[in-house]
Short mmCIF file of C-alpha atoms and ligand atoms in Angstrom, two decimals:
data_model
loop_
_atom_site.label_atom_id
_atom_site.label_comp_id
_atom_site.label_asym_id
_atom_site.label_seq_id
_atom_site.Cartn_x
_atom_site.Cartn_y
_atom_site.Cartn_z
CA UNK A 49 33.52 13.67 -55.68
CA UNK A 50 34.46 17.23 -54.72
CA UNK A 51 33.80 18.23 -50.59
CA UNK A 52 31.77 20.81 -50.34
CA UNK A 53 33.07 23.45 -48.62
CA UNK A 54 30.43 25.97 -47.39
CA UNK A 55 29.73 27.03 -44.20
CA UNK A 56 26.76 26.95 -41.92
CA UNK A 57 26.19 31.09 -41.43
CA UNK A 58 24.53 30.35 -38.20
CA UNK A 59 22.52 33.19 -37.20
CA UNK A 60 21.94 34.09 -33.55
CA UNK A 61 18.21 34.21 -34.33
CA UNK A 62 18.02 30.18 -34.75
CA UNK A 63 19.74 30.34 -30.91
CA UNK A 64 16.96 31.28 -29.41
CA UNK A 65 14.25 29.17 -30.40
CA UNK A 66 11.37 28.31 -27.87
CA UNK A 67 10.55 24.57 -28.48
CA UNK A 68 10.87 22.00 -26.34
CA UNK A 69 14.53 21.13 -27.33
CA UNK A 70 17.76 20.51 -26.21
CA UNK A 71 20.06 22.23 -28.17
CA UNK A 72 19.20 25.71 -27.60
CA UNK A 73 22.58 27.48 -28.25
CA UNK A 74 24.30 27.53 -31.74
CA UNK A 75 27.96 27.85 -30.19
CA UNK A 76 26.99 24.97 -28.19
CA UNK A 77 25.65 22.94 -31.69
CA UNK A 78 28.88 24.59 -33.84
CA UNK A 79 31.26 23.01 -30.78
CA UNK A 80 29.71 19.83 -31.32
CA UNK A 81 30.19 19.90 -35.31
CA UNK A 82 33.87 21.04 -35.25
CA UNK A 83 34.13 18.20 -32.89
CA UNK A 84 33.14 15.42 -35.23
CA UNK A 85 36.04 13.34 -36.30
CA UNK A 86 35.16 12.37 -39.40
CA UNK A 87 33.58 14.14 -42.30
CA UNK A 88 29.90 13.06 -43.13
CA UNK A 89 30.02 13.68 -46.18
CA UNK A 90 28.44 15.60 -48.86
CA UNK A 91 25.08 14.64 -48.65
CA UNK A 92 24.95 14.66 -44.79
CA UNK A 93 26.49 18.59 -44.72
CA UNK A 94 23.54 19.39 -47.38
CA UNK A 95 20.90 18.02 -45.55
CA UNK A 96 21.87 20.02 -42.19
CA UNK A 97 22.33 23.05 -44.62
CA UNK A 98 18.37 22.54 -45.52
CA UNK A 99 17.53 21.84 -41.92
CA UNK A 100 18.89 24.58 -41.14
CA UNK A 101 17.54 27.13 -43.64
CA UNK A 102 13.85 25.96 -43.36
CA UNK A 103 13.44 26.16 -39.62
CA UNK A 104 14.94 29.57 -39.78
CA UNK A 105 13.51 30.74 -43.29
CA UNK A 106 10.39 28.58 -44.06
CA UNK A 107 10.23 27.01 -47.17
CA UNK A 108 12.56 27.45 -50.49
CA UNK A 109 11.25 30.49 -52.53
CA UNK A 110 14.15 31.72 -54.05
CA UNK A 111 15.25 30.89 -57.88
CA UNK A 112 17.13 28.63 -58.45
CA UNK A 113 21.05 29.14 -58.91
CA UNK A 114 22.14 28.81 -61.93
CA UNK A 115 23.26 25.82 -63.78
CA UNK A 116 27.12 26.62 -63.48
CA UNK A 117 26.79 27.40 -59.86
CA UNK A 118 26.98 23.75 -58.98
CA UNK A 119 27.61 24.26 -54.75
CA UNK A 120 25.04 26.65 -54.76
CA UNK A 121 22.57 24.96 -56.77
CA UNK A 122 23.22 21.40 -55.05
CA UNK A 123 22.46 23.79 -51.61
CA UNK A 124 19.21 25.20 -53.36
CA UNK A 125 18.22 21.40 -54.30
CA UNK A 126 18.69 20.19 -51.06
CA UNK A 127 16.41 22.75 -49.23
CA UNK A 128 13.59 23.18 -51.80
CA UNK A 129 13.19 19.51 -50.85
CA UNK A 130 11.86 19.67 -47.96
CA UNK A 131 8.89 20.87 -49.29
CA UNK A 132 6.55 22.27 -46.80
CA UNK A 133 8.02 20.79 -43.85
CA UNK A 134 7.24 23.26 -40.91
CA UNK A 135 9.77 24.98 -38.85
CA UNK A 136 9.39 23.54 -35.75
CA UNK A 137 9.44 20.24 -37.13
CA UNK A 138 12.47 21.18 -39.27
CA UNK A 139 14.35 22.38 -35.89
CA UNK A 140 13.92 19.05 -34.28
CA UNK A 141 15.12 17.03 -37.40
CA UNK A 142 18.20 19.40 -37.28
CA UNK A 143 19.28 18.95 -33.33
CA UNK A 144 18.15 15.16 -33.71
CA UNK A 145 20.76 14.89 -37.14
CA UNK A 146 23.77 16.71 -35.55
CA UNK A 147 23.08 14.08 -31.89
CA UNK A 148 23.06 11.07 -34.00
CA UNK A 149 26.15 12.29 -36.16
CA UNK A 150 27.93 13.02 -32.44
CA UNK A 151 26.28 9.40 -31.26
CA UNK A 152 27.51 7.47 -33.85
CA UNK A 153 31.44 8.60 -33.25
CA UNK A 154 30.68 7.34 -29.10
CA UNK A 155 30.26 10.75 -28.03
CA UNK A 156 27.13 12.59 -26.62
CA UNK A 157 25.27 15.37 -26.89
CA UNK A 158 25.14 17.18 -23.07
CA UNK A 159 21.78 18.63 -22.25
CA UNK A 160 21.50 22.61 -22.95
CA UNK A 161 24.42 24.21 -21.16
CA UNK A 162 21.86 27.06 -19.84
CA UNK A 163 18.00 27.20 -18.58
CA UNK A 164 16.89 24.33 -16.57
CA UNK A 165 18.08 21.17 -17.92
CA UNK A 166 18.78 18.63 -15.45
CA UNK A 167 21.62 16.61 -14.86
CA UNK A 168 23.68 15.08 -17.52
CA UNK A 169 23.46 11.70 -18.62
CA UNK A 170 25.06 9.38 -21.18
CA UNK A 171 22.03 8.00 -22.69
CA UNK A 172 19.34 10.53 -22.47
CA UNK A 173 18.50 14.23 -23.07
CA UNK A 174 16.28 15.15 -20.12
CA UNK A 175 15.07 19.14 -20.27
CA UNK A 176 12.62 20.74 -18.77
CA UNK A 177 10.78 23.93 -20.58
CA UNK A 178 7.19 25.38 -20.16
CA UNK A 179 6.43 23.20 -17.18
CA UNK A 180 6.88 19.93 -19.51
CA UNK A 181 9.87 17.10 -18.20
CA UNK A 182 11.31 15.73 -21.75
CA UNK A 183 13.24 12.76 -21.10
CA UNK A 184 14.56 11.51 -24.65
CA UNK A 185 16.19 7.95 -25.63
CA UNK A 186 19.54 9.16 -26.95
CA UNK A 187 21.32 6.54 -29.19
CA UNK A 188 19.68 6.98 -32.36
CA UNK A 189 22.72 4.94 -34.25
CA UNK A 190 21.25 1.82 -32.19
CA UNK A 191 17.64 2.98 -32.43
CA UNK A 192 17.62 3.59 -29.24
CA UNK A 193 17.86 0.29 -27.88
CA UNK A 194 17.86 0.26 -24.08
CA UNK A 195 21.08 -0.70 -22.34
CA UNK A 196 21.61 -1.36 -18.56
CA UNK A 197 23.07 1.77 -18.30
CA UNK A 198 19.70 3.47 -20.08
CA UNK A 199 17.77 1.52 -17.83
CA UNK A 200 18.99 2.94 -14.65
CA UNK A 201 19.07 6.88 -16.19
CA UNK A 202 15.41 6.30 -16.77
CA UNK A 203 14.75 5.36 -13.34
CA UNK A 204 16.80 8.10 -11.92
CA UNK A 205 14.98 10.88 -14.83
CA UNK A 206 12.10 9.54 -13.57
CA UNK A 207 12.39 9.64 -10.20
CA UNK A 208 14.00 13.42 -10.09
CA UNK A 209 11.27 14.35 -12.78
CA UNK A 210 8.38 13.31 -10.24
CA UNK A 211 9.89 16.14 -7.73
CA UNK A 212 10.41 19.15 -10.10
CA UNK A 213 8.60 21.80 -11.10
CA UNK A 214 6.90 20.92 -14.29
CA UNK A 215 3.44 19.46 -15.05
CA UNK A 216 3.76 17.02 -17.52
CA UNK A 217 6.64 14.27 -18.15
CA UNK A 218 7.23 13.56 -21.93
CA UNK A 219 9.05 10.47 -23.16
CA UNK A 220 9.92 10.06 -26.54
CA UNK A 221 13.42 9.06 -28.74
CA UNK A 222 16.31 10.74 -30.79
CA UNK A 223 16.50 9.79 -34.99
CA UNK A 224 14.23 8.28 -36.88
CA UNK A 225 12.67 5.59 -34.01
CA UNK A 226 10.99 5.51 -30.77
CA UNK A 227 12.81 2.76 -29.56
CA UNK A 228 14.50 -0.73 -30.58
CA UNK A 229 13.89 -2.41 -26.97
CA UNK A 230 16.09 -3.91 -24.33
CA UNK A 231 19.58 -3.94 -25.77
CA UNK A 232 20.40 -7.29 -27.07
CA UNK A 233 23.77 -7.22 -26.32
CA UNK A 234 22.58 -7.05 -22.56
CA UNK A 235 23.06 -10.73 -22.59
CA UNK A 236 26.25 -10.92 -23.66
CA UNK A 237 27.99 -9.99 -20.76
CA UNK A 238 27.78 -12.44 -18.71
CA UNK A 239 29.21 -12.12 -14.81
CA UNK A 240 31.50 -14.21 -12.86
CA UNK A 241 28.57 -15.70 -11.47
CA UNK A 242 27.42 -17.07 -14.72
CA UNK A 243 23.81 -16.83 -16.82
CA UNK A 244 22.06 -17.03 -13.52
CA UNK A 245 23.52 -14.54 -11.85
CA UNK A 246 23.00 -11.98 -15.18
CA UNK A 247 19.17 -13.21 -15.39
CA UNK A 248 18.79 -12.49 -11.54
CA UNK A 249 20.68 -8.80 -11.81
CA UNK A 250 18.82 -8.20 -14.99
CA UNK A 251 15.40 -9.15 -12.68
CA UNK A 252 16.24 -6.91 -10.42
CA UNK A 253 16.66 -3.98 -12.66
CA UNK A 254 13.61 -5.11 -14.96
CA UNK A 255 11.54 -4.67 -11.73
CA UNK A 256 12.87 -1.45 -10.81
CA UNK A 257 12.02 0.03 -14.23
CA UNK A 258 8.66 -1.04 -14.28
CA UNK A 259 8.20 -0.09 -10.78
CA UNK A 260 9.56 3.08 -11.90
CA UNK A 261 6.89 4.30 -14.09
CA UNK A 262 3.74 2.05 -12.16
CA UNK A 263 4.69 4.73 -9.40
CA UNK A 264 5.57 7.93 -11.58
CA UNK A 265 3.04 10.52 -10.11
CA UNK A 266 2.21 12.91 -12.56
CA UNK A 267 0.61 12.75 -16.18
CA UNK A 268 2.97 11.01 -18.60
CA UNK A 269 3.06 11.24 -21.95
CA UNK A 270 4.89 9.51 -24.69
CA UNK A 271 5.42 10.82 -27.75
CA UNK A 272 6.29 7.54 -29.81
CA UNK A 273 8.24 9.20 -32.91
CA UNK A 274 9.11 6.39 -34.65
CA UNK A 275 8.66 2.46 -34.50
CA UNK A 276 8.57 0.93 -31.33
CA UNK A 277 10.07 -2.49 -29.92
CA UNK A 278 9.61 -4.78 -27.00
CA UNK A 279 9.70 -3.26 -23.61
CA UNK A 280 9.08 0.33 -25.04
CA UNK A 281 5.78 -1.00 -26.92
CA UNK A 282 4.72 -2.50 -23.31
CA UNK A 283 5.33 0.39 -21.12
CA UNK A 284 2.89 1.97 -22.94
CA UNK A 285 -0.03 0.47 -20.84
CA UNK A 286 1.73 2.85 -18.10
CA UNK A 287 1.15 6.14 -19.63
CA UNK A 288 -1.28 7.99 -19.85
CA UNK A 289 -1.14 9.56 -23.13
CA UNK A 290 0.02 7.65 -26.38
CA UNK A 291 0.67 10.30 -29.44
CA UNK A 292 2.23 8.67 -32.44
CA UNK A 293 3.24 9.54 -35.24
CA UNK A 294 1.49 7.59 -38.54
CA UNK A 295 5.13 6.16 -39.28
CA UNK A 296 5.64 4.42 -35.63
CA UNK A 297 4.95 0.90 -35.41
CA UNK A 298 4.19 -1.42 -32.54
CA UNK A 299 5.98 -4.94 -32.09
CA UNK A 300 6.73 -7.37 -29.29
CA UNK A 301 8.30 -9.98 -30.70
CA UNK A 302 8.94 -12.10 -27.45
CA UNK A 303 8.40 -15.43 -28.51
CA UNK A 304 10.39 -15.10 -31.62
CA UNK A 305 13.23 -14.20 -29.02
CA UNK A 306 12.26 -17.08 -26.46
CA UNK A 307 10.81 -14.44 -23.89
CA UNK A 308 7.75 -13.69 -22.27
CA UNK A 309 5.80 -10.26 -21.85
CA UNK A 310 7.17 -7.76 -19.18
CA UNK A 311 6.23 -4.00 -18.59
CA UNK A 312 2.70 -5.30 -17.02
CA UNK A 313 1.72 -5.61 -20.74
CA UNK A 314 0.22 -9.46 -19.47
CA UNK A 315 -2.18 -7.49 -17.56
CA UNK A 316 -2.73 -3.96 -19.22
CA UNK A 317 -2.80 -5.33 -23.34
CA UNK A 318 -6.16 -7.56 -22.56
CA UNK A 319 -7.19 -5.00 -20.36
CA UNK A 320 -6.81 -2.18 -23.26
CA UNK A 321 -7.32 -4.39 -25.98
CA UNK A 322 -9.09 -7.46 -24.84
CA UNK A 323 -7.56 -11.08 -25.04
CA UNK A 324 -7.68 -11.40 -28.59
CA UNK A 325 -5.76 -8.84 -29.72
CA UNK A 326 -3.27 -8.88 -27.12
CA UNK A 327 -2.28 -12.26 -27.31
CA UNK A 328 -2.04 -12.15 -31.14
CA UNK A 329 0.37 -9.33 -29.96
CA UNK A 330 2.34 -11.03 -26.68
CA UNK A 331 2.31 -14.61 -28.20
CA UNK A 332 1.80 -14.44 -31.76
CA UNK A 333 4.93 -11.75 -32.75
CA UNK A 334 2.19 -9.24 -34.51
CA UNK A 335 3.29 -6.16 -35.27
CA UNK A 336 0.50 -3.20 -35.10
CA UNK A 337 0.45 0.05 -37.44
CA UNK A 338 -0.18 3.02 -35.52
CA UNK A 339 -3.60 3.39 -36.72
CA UNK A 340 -4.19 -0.18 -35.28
CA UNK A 341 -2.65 0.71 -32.45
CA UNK A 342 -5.21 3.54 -32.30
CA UNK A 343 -7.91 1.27 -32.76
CA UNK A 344 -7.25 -1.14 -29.96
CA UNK A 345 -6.90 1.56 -27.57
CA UNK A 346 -3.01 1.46 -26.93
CA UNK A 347 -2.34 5.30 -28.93
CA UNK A 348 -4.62 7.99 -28.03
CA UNK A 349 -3.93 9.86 -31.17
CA UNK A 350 -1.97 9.17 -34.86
CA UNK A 351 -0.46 12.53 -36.53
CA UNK A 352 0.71 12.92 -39.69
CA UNK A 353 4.40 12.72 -40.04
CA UNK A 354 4.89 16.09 -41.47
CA UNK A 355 3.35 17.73 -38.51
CA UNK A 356 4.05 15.46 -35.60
CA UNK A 357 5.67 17.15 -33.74
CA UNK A 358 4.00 20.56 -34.16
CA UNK A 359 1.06 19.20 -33.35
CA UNK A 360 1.56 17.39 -30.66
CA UNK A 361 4.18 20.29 -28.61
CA UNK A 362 1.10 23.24 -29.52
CA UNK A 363 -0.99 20.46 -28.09
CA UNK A 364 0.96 19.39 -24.64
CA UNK A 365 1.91 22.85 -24.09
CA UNK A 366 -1.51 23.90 -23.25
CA UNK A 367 -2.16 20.67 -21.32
CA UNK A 368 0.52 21.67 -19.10
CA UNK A 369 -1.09 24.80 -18.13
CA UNK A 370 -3.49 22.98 -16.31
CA UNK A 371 -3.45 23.35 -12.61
CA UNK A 372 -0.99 21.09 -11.80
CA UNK A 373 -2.19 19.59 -8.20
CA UNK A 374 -5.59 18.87 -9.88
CA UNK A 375 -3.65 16.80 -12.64
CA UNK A 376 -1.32 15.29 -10.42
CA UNK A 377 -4.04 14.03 -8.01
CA UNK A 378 -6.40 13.02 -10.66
CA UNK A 379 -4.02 10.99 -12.27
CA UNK A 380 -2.95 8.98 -9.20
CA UNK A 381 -6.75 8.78 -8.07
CA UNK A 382 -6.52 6.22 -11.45
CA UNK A 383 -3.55 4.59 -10.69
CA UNK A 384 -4.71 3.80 -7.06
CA UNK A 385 -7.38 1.13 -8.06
CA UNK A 386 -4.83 -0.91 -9.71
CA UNK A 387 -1.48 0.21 -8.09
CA UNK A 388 -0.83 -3.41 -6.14
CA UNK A 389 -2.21 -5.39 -8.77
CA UNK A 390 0.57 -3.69 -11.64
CA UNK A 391 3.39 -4.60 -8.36
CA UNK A 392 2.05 -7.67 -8.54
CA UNK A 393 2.10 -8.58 -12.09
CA UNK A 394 5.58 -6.65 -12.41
CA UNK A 395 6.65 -9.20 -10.07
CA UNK A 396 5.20 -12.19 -11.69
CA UNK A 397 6.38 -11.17 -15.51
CA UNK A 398 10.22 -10.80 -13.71
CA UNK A 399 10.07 -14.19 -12.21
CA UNK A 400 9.04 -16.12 -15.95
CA UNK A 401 11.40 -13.74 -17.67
CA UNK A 402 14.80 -14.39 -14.74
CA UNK A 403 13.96 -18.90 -15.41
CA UNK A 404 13.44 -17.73 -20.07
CA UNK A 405 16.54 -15.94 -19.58
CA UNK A 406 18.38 -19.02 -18.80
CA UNK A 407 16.69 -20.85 -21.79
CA UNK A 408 17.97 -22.65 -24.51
CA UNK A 409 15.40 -21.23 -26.89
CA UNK A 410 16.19 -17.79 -25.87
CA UNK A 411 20.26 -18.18 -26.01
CA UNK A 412 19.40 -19.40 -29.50
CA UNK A 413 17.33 -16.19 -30.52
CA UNK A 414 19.85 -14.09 -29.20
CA UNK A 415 22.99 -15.77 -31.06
CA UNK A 416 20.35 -15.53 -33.73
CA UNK A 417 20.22 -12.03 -33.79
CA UNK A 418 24.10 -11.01 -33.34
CA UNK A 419 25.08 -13.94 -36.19
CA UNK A 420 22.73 -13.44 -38.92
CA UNK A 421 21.53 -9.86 -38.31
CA UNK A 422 18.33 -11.01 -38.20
CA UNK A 423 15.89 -8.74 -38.47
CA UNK A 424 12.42 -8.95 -37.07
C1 TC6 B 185 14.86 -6.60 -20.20
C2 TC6 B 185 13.38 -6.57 -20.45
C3 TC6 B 185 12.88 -7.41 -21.57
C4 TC6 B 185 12.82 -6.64 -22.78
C5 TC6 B 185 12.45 -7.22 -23.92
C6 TC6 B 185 12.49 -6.52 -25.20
O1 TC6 B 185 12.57 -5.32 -25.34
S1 TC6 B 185 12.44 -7.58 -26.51
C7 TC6 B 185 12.83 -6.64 -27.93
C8 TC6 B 185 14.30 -6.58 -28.17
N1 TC6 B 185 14.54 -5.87 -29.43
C9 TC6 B 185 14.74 -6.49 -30.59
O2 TC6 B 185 14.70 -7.69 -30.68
C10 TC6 B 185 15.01 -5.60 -31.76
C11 TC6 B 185 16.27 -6.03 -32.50
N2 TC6 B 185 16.56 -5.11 -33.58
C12 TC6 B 185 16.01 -5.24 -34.82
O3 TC6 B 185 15.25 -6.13 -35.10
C13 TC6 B 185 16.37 -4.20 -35.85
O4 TC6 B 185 17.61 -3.65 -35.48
C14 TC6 B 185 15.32 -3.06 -35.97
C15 TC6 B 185 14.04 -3.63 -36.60
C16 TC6 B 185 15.00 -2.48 -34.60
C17 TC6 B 185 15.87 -1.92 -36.85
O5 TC6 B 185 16.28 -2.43 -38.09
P1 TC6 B 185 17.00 -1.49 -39.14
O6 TC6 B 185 17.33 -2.33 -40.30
O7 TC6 B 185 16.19 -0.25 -39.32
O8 TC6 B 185 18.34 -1.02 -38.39
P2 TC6 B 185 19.59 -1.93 -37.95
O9 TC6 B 185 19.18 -3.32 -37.63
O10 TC6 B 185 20.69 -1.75 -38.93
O11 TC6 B 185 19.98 -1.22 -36.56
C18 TC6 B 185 20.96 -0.20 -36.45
C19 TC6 B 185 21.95 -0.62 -35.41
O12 TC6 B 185 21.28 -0.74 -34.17
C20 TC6 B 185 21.50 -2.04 -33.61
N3 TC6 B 185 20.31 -2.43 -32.86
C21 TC6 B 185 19.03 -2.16 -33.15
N4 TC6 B 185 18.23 -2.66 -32.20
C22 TC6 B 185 19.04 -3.26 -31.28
C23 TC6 B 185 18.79 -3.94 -30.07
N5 TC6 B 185 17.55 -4.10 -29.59
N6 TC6 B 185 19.83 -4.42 -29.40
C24 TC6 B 185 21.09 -4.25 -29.83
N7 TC6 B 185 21.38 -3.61 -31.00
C25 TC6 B 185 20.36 -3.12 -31.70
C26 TC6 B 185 21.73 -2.94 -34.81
O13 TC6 B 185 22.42 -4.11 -34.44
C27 TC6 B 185 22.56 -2.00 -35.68
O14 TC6 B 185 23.88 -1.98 -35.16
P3 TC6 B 185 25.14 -1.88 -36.16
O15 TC6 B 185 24.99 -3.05 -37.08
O16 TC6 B 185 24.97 -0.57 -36.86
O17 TC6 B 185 26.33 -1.93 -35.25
#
């Protein structure tokens, strides 16, 4: 089939929008295009065509091209649609397309060169605008699976997002999911040392993590965008704000991978939940809907897919003009009744997971996965 060839008009208007994003600058977006190695293709250039035109234009009004004008016409299809997608919504798709298409050939996408984005990382996109702290997951080719590399730019985005300026820390993920878990391939690299000695280091940084967000002193949010996996589904008892979107899911499929819970989900999922439903969860592999999630008590609020993420930015934005100290020292006024206890549990869920790390039954889950693909 023909390439098109067309080009993106990019109009310094779109530069300068005022969501909570991290690709504020179209030179910096058009560097990152011309970079890509490879073509994407047809369908792929359309779609960012129609990103682009809705969150600048709104939706698709215009006739439609005539039936000879077959570039023009294919560009009409693609942004008439997206319907009534809003603009804000239609902005995000657009940065989050043109990261994953930069992800996928190894590269990343910086945080805004300008304003007051914090320091790079591989992984992550960490920004900070109207007093909210965004730190997202940035490998939407692996759905955002967590690798040990992710794992320590969360603690360290975490830690420097305690000290700054804004009100409100947001956590949420690149593409179409929240997040796929811990990184399978974790346990493939094994050290000199042997499986031990990659269950003990991968202890150690489990602990950290946790510790990490049972310490995190201001309101946290996370704005759970997609489906969520494992250790991202259990840090959720952490927060203290769950938005979802109705398309996220909730799974922690431990068993089924020869594990056992982590996150403090052992203590917070009966807690939020009661027994019941959290050990159908932990134990039994279930995976929750986000209106289920909702139910039990793990998601404050579902959304609509459409207008996730307008709704829930318009919403956080006035949350974070709250006084700040009275947020700050509300929220650890909560944590403090509990603080040891989570340290405690974090502890005990490392120990189980360091001796089912050396398993048979989890080796064989793993292998599982990587051989057959297995999906859960
Ligand atoms: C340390 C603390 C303890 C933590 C415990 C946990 O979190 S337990 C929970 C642990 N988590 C799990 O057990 C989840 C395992 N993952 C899955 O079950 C599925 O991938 C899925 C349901 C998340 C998405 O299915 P889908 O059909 O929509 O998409 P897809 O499958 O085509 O994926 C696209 C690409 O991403 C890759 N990739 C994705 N996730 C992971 C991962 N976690 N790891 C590595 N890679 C992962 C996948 O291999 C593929 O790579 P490829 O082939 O393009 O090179």
């Amino acid at each position: 089939m023909k390439q098109l060839s067309f080009s993106l008009s990019l109009s310094a208007s779109f530069c300068s929008f005022n969501t909570n994003n991290y690709l504020t600058s179209y030179p910096h977006l058009n560097r990152l295009m011309s970079s890509l190695k490879q073509d994407p293709g047809n369908d792929v250039k359309l779609k960012i065509y129609a990103l682009f035109k809705q969150s600048t234009l709104g939706p698709c009004t215009t006739p439609r091209p005539g039936m000879l004008d077959f570039i023009n016409k294919a560009k009409w299809d693609a942004w008439k649609a997206l319907g009534e997608t809003p603009q804000e919504d239609a902005r995000q798709q657009y940065c989050d397309l043109i990261g994953s298409l930069v992800s996928a050939e190894g590269g990343s996408v910086a945080a805004k060169p300008s304003g007051s984005a914090s320091a790079q990382y591989e992984t992550l996109l960490v920004t900070t605008e109207d007093k909210i702290t965004t730190i997202k997951l940035n490998r939407p080719a692996k759905k955002n699976a967590i690798t040990t590399v992710m794992y320590d730019e969360i603690v360290t985005a975490l830690e420097q997002a305690g000290k700054d300026n804004s009100v409100l820390t947001v956590f949420t993920g690149a593409g179409d999911f929240y997040c796929s878990g811990n990184d399978l391939t974790n346990f493939t690299k094994i050290p000199d040392g042997g499986v031990e000695l990659m269950a003990k280091q991968a202890g150690e940084l489990l602990r950290k993590y946790v510790k990490a967000y049972i310490d995190f002193p201001k309101p946290l949010v996370a704005v759970v965008n997609g489906p969520a996996v494992g250790i991202s589904v259990t840090a959720l008892g952490l927060f203290d704000l769950v938005y979802a979107t109705e398309r996220a899911t909730f799974h922690t499929p431990f068993s089924q991978l020869g594990q056992s819970a982590e996150g403090c989900s052992s203590y917070t999922f009966p807690k939020i939940m009661g027994n019941a439903k959290a050990s159908e969860m932990l134990l039994f592999n279930k995976k929750l809907t986000a209106a289920q999630a909702c139910d039990f008590g793990l998601v404050t609020e579902v959304f609509p897919d459409s207008s996730f993420n307008s709704e829930v930015w318009t919403r956080l934005k006035s949350y974070a003009a709250l006084p700040p100290n009275s947020l700050a020292l509300s929220k650890q006024l909560i944590r403090s009744t509990e603080r040891e206890r989570l340290h405690a549990v974090n502890d005990a869920e490392v120990e189980l997971l360091v001796e089912r790390w050396t398993s048979d039954e989890c080796f064989t889950a793993i292998m599982n996965f990587f051989q057959s693909k297995a999906k859960l």
